[in-house]
XYZ file of C-alpha atoms in Angstrom:
765
model
C -10.409 -18.496 9.106
C -8.783 -15.547 10.759
C -5.029 -15.116 10.402
C -3.240 -13.380 13.275
C 0.293 -12.009 13.261
C 2.156 -13.244 16.294
C 4.238 -10.117 16.501
C 1.170 -7.979 17.063
C 1.366 -4.377 15.919
C 4.601 -3.565 14.112
C 5.871 -0.086 14.926
C 8.623 1.917 13.358
C 10.203 4.274 15.861
C 10.823 7.464 13.929
C 12.939 10.288 15.324
C 13.119 14.047 15.347
C 15.338 16.587 17.087
C 16.650 20.056 18.012
C 19.567 20.554 15.654
C 18.308 21.936 12.356
C 20.055 21.476 9.029
C 18.622 23.486 6.144
C 18.248 22.116 2.617
C 16.655 24.266 -0.093
C 14.915 22.954 -3.214
C 12.706 24.872 -5.618
C 10.291 23.239 -8.042
C 7.209 24.425 -9.840
C 4.063 22.560 -8.916
C 1.970 21.325 -11.819
C -0.976 19.043 -12.484
C -0.625 15.498 -13.795
C -3.959 13.677 -13.708
C -4.260 11.723 -16.887
C -4.409 14.679 -19.214
C -2.488 17.572 -20.692
C -0.129 19.164 -18.167
C -1.604 22.421 -16.960
C 0.801 25.342 -16.622
C 0.223 26.901 -13.216
C 0.444 30.607 -12.490
C 1.600 29.869 -8.946
C 4.132 27.482 -7.470
C 4.824 26.294 -3.935
C 8.565 26.442 -3.273
C 9.772 24.053 -0.534
C 12.392 24.672 2.134
C 13.416 21.525 4.023
C 14.313 21.561 7.713
C 15.813 18.491 9.384
C 14.922 18.163 13.069
C 16.316 15.442 15.305
C 15.094 13.991 18.558
C 16.266 10.382 18.698
C 13.690 9.171 21.205
C 10.540 10.500 19.590
C 8.440 10.506 16.461
C 6.270 12.985 14.599
C 3.179 10.873 15.145
C 0.120 13.102 15.587
C 1.986 16.410 15.256
C -0.290 19.475 15.514
C 0.454 23.050 14.456
C 0.511 25.496 17.368
C 1.628 29.131 17.202
C 4.922 29.551 15.351
C 5.652 25.816 15.255
C 4.127 22.526 16.237
C 3.482 20.387 19.296
C 3.353 16.680 19.948
C 3.404 14.149 22.755
C 6.964 12.907 23.310
C 8.046 9.611 24.869
C 11.543 9.381 26.404
C 12.777 6.101 27.856
C 15.063 6.273 30.887
C 17.205 3.126 30.627
C 18.703 3.539 34.083
C 15.339 3.837 35.803
C 13.570 1.541 33.361
C 10.744 4.023 32.988
C 9.194 6.016 30.169
C 8.612 9.750 30.577
C 5.876 11.489 28.599
C 6.320 15.165 27.775
C 4.575 17.990 25.977
C 7.028 18.744 23.198
C 7.074 22.031 21.269
C 9.199 22.906 18.253
C 9.752 26.550 17.358
C 10.291 27.480 13.730
C 11.708 30.827 14.826
C 14.919 29.427 16.316
C 14.703 25.662 15.775
C 14.497 24.984 19.495
C 12.631 22.135 21.134
C 11.226 22.410 24.655
C 10.058 19.380 26.589
C 7.738 19.643 29.537
C 7.340 16.315 31.404
C 3.802 15.351 32.366
C 2.961 15.258 36.044
C -0.011 13.049 36.914
C -2.073 13.769 40.002
C -2.417 10.068 40.788
C -0.057 7.145 40.234
C -1.508 4.752 37.687
C -0.288 2.853 34.663
C -1.287 5.722 32.350
C -1.232 4.985 28.620
C -1.935 8.312 26.965
C -3.109 8.043 23.364
C -5.026 10.582 21.260
C -4.185 14.192 22.103
C -5.170 17.732 21.102
C -3.464 21.007 22.046
C -5.119 24.216 23.205
C -4.115 27.747 22.202
C -2.812 28.381 25.756
C -0.265 25.536 25.554
C -2.468 23.040 27.391
C -2.969 19.490 26.176
C -5.951 17.161 26.344
C -5.612 13.412 25.915
C -7.481 10.126 26.190
C -5.696 7.701 28.513
C -6.237 3.972 29.002
C -5.350 2.371 32.329
C -5.102 -1.415 32.679
C -4.716 -3.706 35.655
C -1.754 -6.100 35.880
C -3.180 -8.868 33.683
C -4.935 -6.424 31.312
C -8.300 -7.960 32.125
C -9.794 -4.648 33.231
C -9.619 -1.270 31.526
C -10.328 2.285 32.626
C -10.615 5.196 30.182
C -10.009 8.813 31.154
C -10.192 12.180 29.437
C -7.285 14.184 30.847
C -6.095 17.787 30.703
C -2.576 19.076 31.349
C -1.635 22.740 31.655
C 1.287 24.309 29.800
C 3.595 23.278 32.646
C 2.641 19.592 32.259
C 0.563 19.360 35.469
C -2.590 17.270 35.288
C -5.617 19.547 35.666
C -8.257 16.825 35.631
C -8.907 13.195 34.677
C -12.553 12.434 33.955
C -13.595 8.788 33.870
C -15.336 8.280 30.511
C -15.499 4.478 30.477
C -19.262 4.483 30.965
C -19.612 7.069 28.191
C -17.690 5.271 25.445
C -18.473 1.766 26.717
C -16.572 -0.840 24.722
C -15.879 1.696 21.986
C -12.378 2.749 21.013
C -11.442 6.425 20.765
C -9.857 6.920 17.343
C -9.559 10.697 17.380
C -9.763 13.738 19.656
C -10.436 17.269 18.361
C -11.258 20.749 19.676
C -13.555 23.351 18.145
C -13.106 27.125 18.159
C -14.763 27.426 21.572
C -12.462 24.898 23.228
C -15.063 22.104 23.385
C -13.865 18.548 22.856
C -15.034 15.853 20.454
C -13.891 12.232 20.753
C -14.725 9.847 17.915
C -14.764 6.102 17.398
C -16.267 4.096 14.526
C -19.467 6.058 13.786
C -19.855 7.724 17.223
C -18.854 11.166 18.464
C -18.807 11.888 22.195
C -19.149 15.547 23.255
C -17.283 17.129 26.208
C -17.032 20.651 27.572
C -13.743 22.370 28.415
C -13.705 20.721 31.853
C -14.052 17.219 30.412
C -17.698 16.730 31.381
C -19.724 14.687 28.913
C -22.468 16.648 27.170
C -23.948 13.844 25.090
C -23.123 12.035 21.870
C -23.883 12.006 18.163
C -24.257 8.878 16.043
C -23.459 9.039 12.338
C -24.692 5.524 11.660
C -27.942 5.783 9.722
C -28.517 2.060 9.794
C -25.954 1.222 7.154
C -22.231 0.786 6.897
C -20.695 3.941 8.402
C -17.412 5.030 9.936
C -15.525 8.248 10.586
C -12.484 8.923 8.408
C -11.309 12.258 9.812
C -12.422 15.032 12.161
C -11.402 18.618 12.910
C -12.396 22.249 13.148
C -12.803 24.326 9.987
C -11.779 27.943 9.455
C -15.125 28.954 10.998
C -14.268 27.153 14.255
C -17.107 24.620 13.871
C -16.463 20.884 14.139
C -16.713 18.745 11.001
C -16.313 15.063 10.288
C -15.580 13.266 7.031
C -17.348 9.927 7.227
C -18.401 7.028 5.050
C -22.091 6.256 4.961
C -23.348 3.603 2.522
C -22.708 5.398 -0.763
C -19.366 7.126 -0.132
C -17.618 9.836 1.848
C -19.425 12.998 2.902
C -18.576 15.964 5.109
C -20.915 16.828 7.983
C -20.832 19.563 10.634
C -21.680 18.768 14.248
C -24.234 20.706 16.303
C -22.793 20.574 19.837
C -25.790 22.160 21.598
C -28.314 20.124 19.631
C -26.259 16.937 19.957
C -26.878 16.119 16.328
C -25.440 16.375 12.854
C -25.988 19.556 10.877
C -25.423 20.217 7.193
C -23.962 17.657 4.809
C -21.502 18.628 2.076
C -20.768 16.602 -1.050
C -17.665 16.145 -3.242
C -15.281 16.261 -0.306
C -11.968 14.513 -1.069
C -11.677 11.719 1.469
C -7.942 12.245 1.906
C -5.675 10.001 3.937
C -5.287 11.913 7.208
C -7.116 11.568 10.509
C -7.405 15.310 11.135
C -9.309 17.843 9.084
C -7.109 20.879 8.378
C -8.405 24.479 8.068
C -7.671 25.991 4.663
C -5.798 29.097 3.517
C -8.515 31.052 1.738
C -11.196 28.357 1.731
C -12.533 26.104 4.449
C -10.302 23.003 4.382
C -6.995 21.686 3.109
C -7.093 18.023 2.109
C -4.344 15.762 0.785
C -4.717 12.287 -0.731
C -1.086 11.169 -0.736
C -0.525 12.692 -4.165
C -2.097 16.139 -4.325
C -3.284 18.901 -2.000
C -6.733 20.426 -2.461
C -8.619 23.336 -0.916
C -12.321 22.682 -0.298
C -15.046 25.340 -0.222
C -18.184 24.667 1.812
C -20.378 27.056 -0.178
C -19.636 25.662 -3.621
C -19.005 22.134 -2.262
C -16.059 21.845 -4.644
C -12.381 21.036 -4.195
C -9.704 22.923 -6.108
C -6.266 21.404 -6.587
C -3.481 23.564 -5.151
C -0.407 21.515 -5.990
C 1.150 18.079 -6.316
C 3.417 16.928 -3.482
C 5.867 15.447 -5.957
C 6.212 18.715 -7.844
C 7.324 20.181 -4.532
C 9.921 17.391 -4.084
C 7.836 15.624 -1.436
C 6.590 12.037 -1.301
C 2.958 12.605 -0.384
C 2.547 9.140 1.136
C 5.150 10.129 3.747
C 3.308 13.288 4.841
C 2.242 12.616 8.410
C 0.508 15.926 9.011
C 0.342 19.405 7.532
C -1.319 22.748 7.998
C -1.255 26.482 7.387
C 0.999 28.749 9.438
C -0.019 32.268 10.435
C 2.173 33.748 7.668
C 0.386 31.697 4.977
C 3.105 29.103 4.486
C 2.201 25.421 4.559
C 4.115 23.251 6.991
C 4.316 19.527 6.180
C 5.689 16.912 8.561
C 7.337 14.121 6.572
C 8.144 10.679 7.983
C 9.988 8.185 5.762
C 9.141 4.827 7.323
C 11.519 3.034 4.954
C 14.639 4.809 6.254
C 13.331 5.896 9.673
C 14.132 9.500 8.779
C 12.017 12.637 9.058
C 11.986 16.254 8.065
C 9.814 19.339 7.856
C 8.929 21.096 4.623
C 7.918 24.754 4.583
C 6.062 25.646 1.371
C 5.912 29.251 0.206
C 3.554 30.380 -2.548
C 5.408 32.141 -5.380
C 4.846 33.186 -8.946
C 5.760 30.214 -11.156
C 8.058 32.528 -13.114
C 10.133 33.065 -9.949
C 10.891 29.364 -9.547
C 13.670 27.657 -11.576
C 12.155 25.448 -14.274
C 13.370 21.997 -15.331
C 12.541 19.723 -18.250
C 9.664 17.484 -17.158
C 9.777 13.690 -17.401
C 6.252 12.259 -17.040
C 5.691 8.793 -15.572
C 2.271 7.395 -16.483
C 0.800 4.893 -14.021
C -2.597 3.420 -13.271
C -2.243 3.571 -9.492
C 1.158 4.921 -8.529
C 2.801 3.924 -5.264
C 4.985 5.330 -2.519
C 8.104 3.574 -3.847
C 8.173 5.315 -7.212
C 7.262 8.600 -5.524
C 10.229 8.181 -3.187
C 12.605 7.503 -6.092
C 11.187 10.438 -8.046
C 11.758 12.745 -5.075
C 15.402 11.633 -4.791
C 15.909 12.184 -8.515
C 14.245 15.601 -8.484
C 16.339 16.833 -5.565
C 19.642 15.723 -7.107
C 19.117 16.418 -10.820
C 19.591 19.959 -12.101
C 18.172 19.355 -15.589
C 15.143 17.077 -15.238
C 12.107 16.875 -12.988
C 9.909 13.773 -12.599
C 6.146 14.247 -12.572
C 3.703 11.355 -12.082
C 0.431 11.131 -14.005
C -2.007 8.773 -12.256
C -4.977 7.422 -14.216
C -6.904 5.839 -11.321
C -7.561 7.736 -8.085
C -8.636 5.031 -5.649
C -8.425 7.413 -2.684
C -11.482 9.278 -3.921
C -13.328 6.491 -5.717
C -16.764 5.930 -4.208
C -17.912 3.051 -6.401
C -19.310 -0.143 -4.961
C -18.826 -3.730 -6.083
C -16.602 -5.701 -8.426
C -18.376 -4.689 -11.638
C -18.132 -0.996 -10.771
C -14.435 -1.383 -10.007
C -13.798 -3.179 -13.303
C -15.601 -0.406 -15.177
C -13.603 2.232 -13.318
C -10.358 0.413 -14.082
C -11.276 0.039 -17.757
C -11.949 3.772 -17.933
C -8.493 4.492 -16.493
C -6.833 2.139 -18.995
C -8.738 3.806 -21.857
C -7.528 7.247 -20.768
C -3.988 5.897 -20.532
C -4.239 4.377 -24.019
C -5.576 7.643 -25.421
C -2.590 9.515 -24.000
C -0.141 6.911 -25.315
C -1.425 7.311 -28.871
C -1.677 11.105 -28.697
C 0.732 14.001 -28.343
C 0.164 13.875 -24.583
C 2.188 10.664 -24.244
C 4.054 9.986 -20.963
C 7.810 9.469 -21.192
C 7.836 6.423 -18.910
C 4.998 3.913 -18.480
C 4.432 1.894 -15.318
C 3.544 -1.599 -16.580
C 1.743 -2.708 -13.412
C -1.629 -4.338 -14.206
C -1.115 -3.892 -17.963
C -0.986 -6.485 -20.738
C 2.623 -5.995 -21.834
C 2.445 -8.258 -24.895
C -0.641 -6.492 -26.182
C 1.019 -3.092 -25.823
C 4.322 -4.329 -27.272
C 2.498 -5.565 -30.369
C 1.565 -1.936 -31.058
C 5.234 -0.974 -31.156
C 4.893 1.738 -28.511
C 8.017 0.852 -26.499
C 11.643 1.853 -26.911
C 14.163 -1.014 -27.191
C 16.233 -0.777 -23.992
C 18.979 -2.972 -25.479
C 20.400 0.103 -27.173
C 20.503 2.028 -23.890
C 22.233 -0.876 -22.127
C 24.872 -1.046 -24.846
C 25.767 2.603 -24.216
C 25.551 2.369 -20.413
C 28.694 2.362 -18.300
C 26.706 1.173 -15.271
C 24.611 -1.762 -16.511
C 24.779 -4.760 -18.848
C 22.036 -7.145 -19.915
C 23.957 -9.976 -18.224
C 23.619 -8.186 -14.857
C 19.978 -9.282 -14.639
C 18.211 -12.639 -14.393
C 18.204 -14.181 -17.855
C 14.669 -15.591 -17.867
C 13.196 -12.234 -16.842
C 15.144 -10.371 -19.513
C 14.061 -12.956 -22.085
C 10.435 -12.680 -20.988
C 10.510 -8.913 -21.476
C 12.213 -9.176 -24.851
C 9.288 -9.138 -27.267
C 9.845 -9.354 -31.022
C 13.531 -8.755 -30.376
C 13.041 -5.572 -28.324
C 13.742 -5.338 -24.590
C 10.695 -3.390 -23.448
C 11.401 -3.250 -19.710
C 13.842 -4.225 -16.967
C 11.752 -5.054 -13.880
C 13.306 -4.143 -10.547
C 11.959 -6.976 -8.387
C 9.605 -9.932 -8.433
C 7.679 -12.448 -6.370
C 6.897 -16.087 -7.039
C 3.652 -17.979 -6.779
C 3.403 -21.702 -7.352
C 1.140 -24.655 -6.699
C 2.360 -27.113 -4.070
C 1.107 -30.651 -3.518
C 2.013 -33.756 -1.576
C 5.002 -35.293 -3.372
C 3.944 -38.843 -2.510
C 0.674 -38.226 -4.374
C 1.522 -35.763 -7.163
C 5.142 -36.705 -7.852
C 8.083 -34.328 -7.907
C 8.030 -33.336 -11.578
C 7.259 -29.669 -12.243
C 4.964 -28.727 -15.088
C 1.403 -30.021 -15.168
C -1.037 -29.829 -18.044
C -4.616 -28.778 -17.448
C -5.709 -32.278 -18.472
C -3.468 -33.755 -15.768
C -5.009 -31.459 -13.152
C -8.512 -32.482 -14.260
C -7.573 -36.176 -14.060
C -6.146 -35.633 -10.555
C -9.381 -33.955 -9.482
C -11.379 -36.874 -10.890
C -9.255 -39.290 -8.851
C -9.987 -37.371 -5.613
C -13.735 -36.600 -5.730
C -14.038 -36.174 -1.951
C -11.421 -33.428 -1.663
C -11.144 -29.849 -2.886
C -8.282 -29.007 -5.218
C -7.890 -25.562 -3.602
C -9.330 -24.052 -0.469
C -12.163 -21.566 -1.017
C -11.696 -21.291 -4.779
C -14.593 -19.809 -6.772
C -15.317 -20.066 -10.501
C -14.035 -16.543 -11.154
C -10.815 -17.165 -9.250
C -10.130 -20.483 -10.967
C -10.787 -19.007 -14.390
C -8.456 -16.120 -13.607
C -5.630 -18.439 -12.509
C -5.944 -20.636 -15.586
C -6.215 -17.789 -18.062
C -3.533 -15.584 -16.515
C -1.009 -18.256 -17.428
C -2.653 -19.712 -20.525
C -4.436 -16.881 -22.329
C -1.488 -16.498 -24.703
C -2.196 -20.040 -25.893
C -5.500 -18.779 -27.272
C -4.476 -15.280 -28.452
C -1.657 -14.269 -30.790
C -1.282 -10.503 -30.461
C 1.141 -10.257 -33.376
C -1.260 -11.846 -35.907
C -4.609 -11.189 -34.221
C -5.585 -14.881 -34.374
C -7.712 -16.425 -31.591
C -8.696 -20.014 -30.783
C -11.367 -20.010 -28.074
C -13.747 -22.240 -30.054
C -11.573 -25.328 -29.503
C -12.085 -28.463 -27.416
C -9.124 -27.378 -25.311
C -10.901 -24.216 -24.154
C -14.210 -26.076 -23.736
C -12.445 -28.449 -21.323
C -11.332 -25.437 -19.290
C -14.900 -24.097 -19.094
C -16.265 -27.494 -18.040
C -13.561 -27.802 -15.391
C -14.124 -24.314 -13.990
C -17.860 -25.049 -13.785
C -17.109 -27.574 -11.018
C -16.171 -24.780 -8.619
C -18.725 -22.841 -6.537
C -20.088 -19.499 -7.727
C -18.989 -17.812 -4.517
C -17.051 -18.788 -1.415
C -17.841 -17.532 2.063
C -15.970 -17.968 5.295
C -18.022 -19.483 8.083
C -17.389 -19.277 11.817
C -15.404 -22.308 12.929
C -14.044 -23.061 9.459
C -10.618 -24.675 9.550
C -7.506 -22.997 8.174
C -6.036 -24.074 4.844
C -2.999 -25.800 6.470
C -5.268 -27.849 8.723
C -7.531 -28.804 5.810
C -4.531 -29.953 3.767
C -3.148 -32.031 6.623
C -6.582 -33.642 7.077
C -6.766 -34.480 3.369
C -9.706 -32.167 2.706
C -7.696 -29.860 0.393
C -5.051 -31.102 -2.046
C -3.027 -28.071 -3.121
C -1.467 -25.076 -1.436
C -0.667 -21.810 -3.211
C 2.769 -20.740 -2.054
C 3.620 -17.061 -2.380
C 7.366 -16.527 -2.120
C 8.662 -13.001 -1.610
C 11.730 -13.784 0.491
C 13.874 -16.820 1.254
C 11.937 -17.693 4.428
C 8.506 -18.247 2.888
C 9.287 -21.647 1.391
C 9.418 -22.993 4.955
C 5.651 -22.649 5.281
C 4.782 -25.070 2.459
C 7.391 -27.535 3.738
C 5.790 -27.385 7.175
C 2.251 -27.812 5.822
C 3.215 -30.962 3.907
C 5.544 -32.175 6.676
C 8.622 -32.370 4.441
C 6.717 -34.006 1.562
C 6.126 -30.863 -0.543
C 6.363 -30.848 -4.335
C 6.452 -27.519 -6.177
C 4.693 -28.452 -9.397
C 3.537 -25.048 -10.654
C 0.169 -24.012 -12.065
C -1.188 -26.104 -14.951
C -0.549 -24.928 -18.496
C -1.892 -26.072 -21.856
C 1.522 -27.396 -22.919
C 2.777 -28.687 -19.556
C 5.602 -26.151 -19.315
C 6.673 -24.776 -15.966
C 3.797 -22.943 -14.357
C 5.704 -21.172 -11.625
C 4.163 -17.715 -11.742
C 6.427 -14.683 -11.605
C 4.905 -11.335 -10.695
C 7.221 -8.398 -11.274
C 7.192 -5.165 -9.309
C 8.237 -1.715 -10.424
C 8.541 -2.521 -14.103
C 8.860 0.540 -16.348
C 9.133 1.138 -20.076
C 10.240 4.162 -22.111
C 7.665 5.023 -24.754
C 8.694 5.535 -28.369
C 6.817 8.863 -28.423
C 8.567 10.116 -25.289
C 9.796 13.705 -25.453
C 12.550 13.121 -22.866
C 14.055 9.728 -23.755
C 17.562 10.501 -22.488
C 16.212 11.859 -19.223
C 13.868 8.877 -18.877
C 16.785 6.449 -19.222
C 18.863 8.499 -16.775
C 16.098 8.052 -14.210
C 15.621 4.313 -14.876
C 19.366 3.645 -14.858
C 19.724 5.393 -11.499
C 16.683 3.569 -10.151
C 18.021 0.129 -11.144
C 21.506 0.811 -9.704
C 20.426 2.503 -6.453
C 21.878 1.331 -3.159
C 19.650 -1.227 -1.454
C 20.317 -2.931 1.872
C 20.660 -6.688 1.318
C 18.708 -7.335 4.525
C 15.815 -5.031 3.647
C 15.823 -4.834 -0.147
C 12.112 -4.111 -0.446
C 9.241 -6.554 -0.837
C 10.317 -9.333 -3.190
C 13.446 -10.607 -4.892
C 15.687 -8.256 -6.914
C 16.227 -8.976 -10.614
C 19.768 -7.602 -10.416
C 21.852 -10.737 -9.867
C 24.462 -9.122 -7.635
C 21.735 -7.863 -5.320
C 19.902 -11.221 -5.397
C 23.078 -13.131 -4.541
C 23.778 -10.751 -1.657
C 20.232 -11.312 -0.407
C 20.697 -15.102 -0.633
C 23.982 -14.960 1.295
C 22.445 -12.756 3.953
C 19.440 -15.079 4.332
C 21.451 -18.066 5.606
C 23.835 -16.046 7.754
C 23.531 -17.020 11.423
C 24.440 -14.307 13.915
C 23.756 -14.199 17.647
C 22.773 -11.453 20.027
C 25.693 -10.511 22.280
C 26.013 -8.630 25.544
C 28.313 -5.712 26.370
C 31.245 -8.163 26.672
C 30.627 -9.686 23.259
C 29.323 -12.961 24.727
C 26.168 -14.594 23.261
C 22.882 -13.809 24.998
C 21.208 -17.082 26.029
C 17.522 -17.995 26.070
C 15.697 -19.807 28.871
C 17.129 -23.107 27.630
C 20.695 -21.832 27.672
C 20.893 -21.600 23.872
C 22.295 -18.550 22.036
C 19.537 -16.278 20.666
C 19.719 -15.985 16.891
C 19.393 -12.561 15.284
C 16.870 -12.271 12.469
C 14.920 -15.377 13.489
C 11.472 -15.384 15.031
C 8.197 -13.894 13.968
C 5.453 -15.945 12.440
C 1.714 -16.272 12.248
C -1.130 -18.311 13.632
C -4.720 -19.137 12.758
C -7.577 -19.096 15.217
C -7.930 -22.891 14.878
C -4.468 -23.346 16.410
C -2.273 -23.942 13.355
C 0.807 -21.754 13.588
C 4.320 -21.366 12.288
C 7.421 -19.599 13.620
C 10.056 -18.619 11.078
C 13.698 -19.628 11.429
C 16.891 -18.872 9.524
C 16.563 -20.599 6.096
C 18.812 -23.521 5.241
C 21.049 -23.437 2.173
C 18.860 -26.155 0.636
C 15.767 -23.974 1.013
C 17.556 -21.019 -0.569
C 18.750 -23.225 -3.441
C 15.232 -24.569 -3.999
C 13.817 -21.037 -4.096
C 16.515 -20.004 -6.571
C 15.696 -22.988 -8.795
C 12.020 -21.969 -8.863
C 13.085 -18.477 -9.964
C 15.010 -19.889 -12.911
C 11.940 -21.661 -14.324
C 9.354 -18.988 -13.491
C 7.675 -16.858 -16.142
C 5.889 -13.502 -15.860
C 2.137 -13.222 -16.169
C 0.917 -10.668 -18.690
C -2.742 -10.687 -17.695
C -4.426 -9.149 -14.663
C -7.918 -8.902 -13.210
C -8.644 -5.783 -15.222
C -7.589 -7.304 -18.542
C -10.178 -6.828 -21.301
C -9.820 -10.392 -22.670
C -10.396 -11.891 -19.221
C -13.388 -9.620 -18.738
C -14.925 -10.846 -21.997
C -14.353 -14.479 -21.004
C -15.920 -13.966 -17.555
C -18.896 -12.071 -18.935
C -19.769 -14.674 -21.552
C -18.845 -17.760 -19.503
C -21.452 -16.744 -16.924
C -24.206 -17.784 -19.377
C -22.821 -21.330 -19.489
C -22.180 -21.513 -15.732
C -25.749 -20.414 -15.020
C -27.193 -22.950 -17.488
C -28.632 -20.294 -19.802
C -26.441 -21.115 -22.824
C -24.725 -24.179 -24.216
C -20.959 -24.378 -24.161
C -20.817 -24.137 -27.969
C -22.865 -20.938 -27.919
C -20.598 -19.405 -25.283
C -17.261 -20.235 -26.908
C -18.565 -18.956 -30.230
C -19.400 -15.561 -28.715
C -16.096 -15.433 -26.793
C -14.188 -16.246 -29.985
C -16.004 -13.512 -31.895
C -15.716 -10.805 -29.253
C -12.060 -11.443 -28.416
C -11.112 -11.623 -32.095
C -12.738 -8.236 -32.714
C -11.035 -6.749 -29.656
C -7.622 -8.130 -30.579
C -8.031 -6.938 -34.153
C -8.770 -3.422 -32.933
C -5.991 -3.368 -30.334
C -3.142 -5.486 -31.680
């Protein structure tokens, strides 16, 4: 069942402009990749330039001459029209020139992908629709440096129903348009010269395209087994050589290198790739240059050898340019390094690290990532689990060695297992000395959950809730079900599914994520998987299908529940509006009973975000706490606040107050703006989603009762310490498969699970 957002494509309008404010920051660039920090001979020192143009964004910026060019959109409120311009920014004097486009023919031009020529011209692919958008024309256009349209070639018959994802130019000025796994070839006058297909009969698509230092056109594309780099033979209308080990990166344009063929960035690091050796060499880490790599929109090499990076912060709608100059590392001021170890890393912690690095004169945050999913070419669940296990092993090796990070990101880790090893600092002592924070400032149940053997191992920043919802008239209103009660309820409703599209693996994961601690004691190493209680779980899970597949015409979960075909709904609550959905599905008869547990305690699942611990072997404990303290007390808008609920009570209460606040749109006189029914239009309401079978929901301002109910669920919720990559869960799934497939008896399976888990716990407790 396909879910469609009613709001369509969400866009953040980011700005840039002519006034330039200079900010200078120097930091040595190092290497943090799950191993000993390598001391670099060279560093890339950043100079930050703020450029403002309130009506435009840096989307698809391209380096040209001594600056960069982009397509600008200016809206004329008086005329009610939008003017498109060729926009050029000069690094020499910080000036911006705008040259409005002049079309040869009046049409509803919607210019998309563009590429700029060395002479100041611009090529672009334009879509033209009729009034009801039932018909579409596609043109390849050229504009001279004065903005006048030189030609518009109709390419609809060439690309057919395909969508042009990218437009690039080679060293001879020939054009290449790409979409999915196709490349369409055009000469300088826009005439089609053929096409090249990269689909070899498998699953293929183009990731990025651009000219190399040699002027030839290359594409990075996925083809069955992973990403490869291929050059394009324009005259032969075919692919040429294929190059391996190319970092897939996260940009749509391939960038010529400095001394080698290409520059590539993956959101964390920048590499230079050599076609002859087919190897990529790391140049620097974005973070070590005080840049959040996930915000880098585009980058490239200037004629003087500097690297220009265009940075767009979609969280704050701000933007800037960074100019990176290569220097001897000894010429750059050095700081004491605080290392954050993380399996994946994310843009949020990078953003906070950048803020800290720019403002702190003593310390510098560096992030060591143990799993690089950007460049992972594995295939399938088993391969991913093996890859994840390898990353966790490398992290564990660092934790127990002299290469220990200072701060550990606890995402996807078994916190109780790690705490049993005594590797964490007790944050209670830091709170007692803090003049900014107290333990009582945070939600009590979360602080209690992260206090293990008397030590506060972490203070999570935010959280989400997940709970099981049923029909109150059938399941009752009491929260806290046992697994036996769930099994009895399933027995009483043989013609209905408990959950929609739930497989054996998923059901086992849900049950064990909340109940595995009932069978494992990490402090003593004792296990109890050879009990009747665990056998009942295996027998129950065996009722579910091996796999679930979506079929065309399948009903949505809400419709199935309202028809009585599915009994429970899994509510995921990350703001105060989401509880409305479950109430709507059950038509006001919703009961939030939580996931079943072995002891019948509350099974409302709490998933924390951005939870960090200071390691007992940390070299920079004071600096690590300084970072965490600043992170937990940072200013956050109560309306935005990030994804999830804050653990800081003052921030949570502000969010709750803001959620129920009703404000109306007003006109220039301060009077409410009315809708078609004459009712005032509420600010902050609206948005929603719909399924292709017709079930839909439009959000409204939450009621105080809904906010109170959400808050009450928070108070009973408990964190989950197990994830999909957890070793204990992997052992259970591996061995349970023999029972599910009828190859082994249940007694044989639980005996092996008991033995294997006991050995693992004994080695890792």
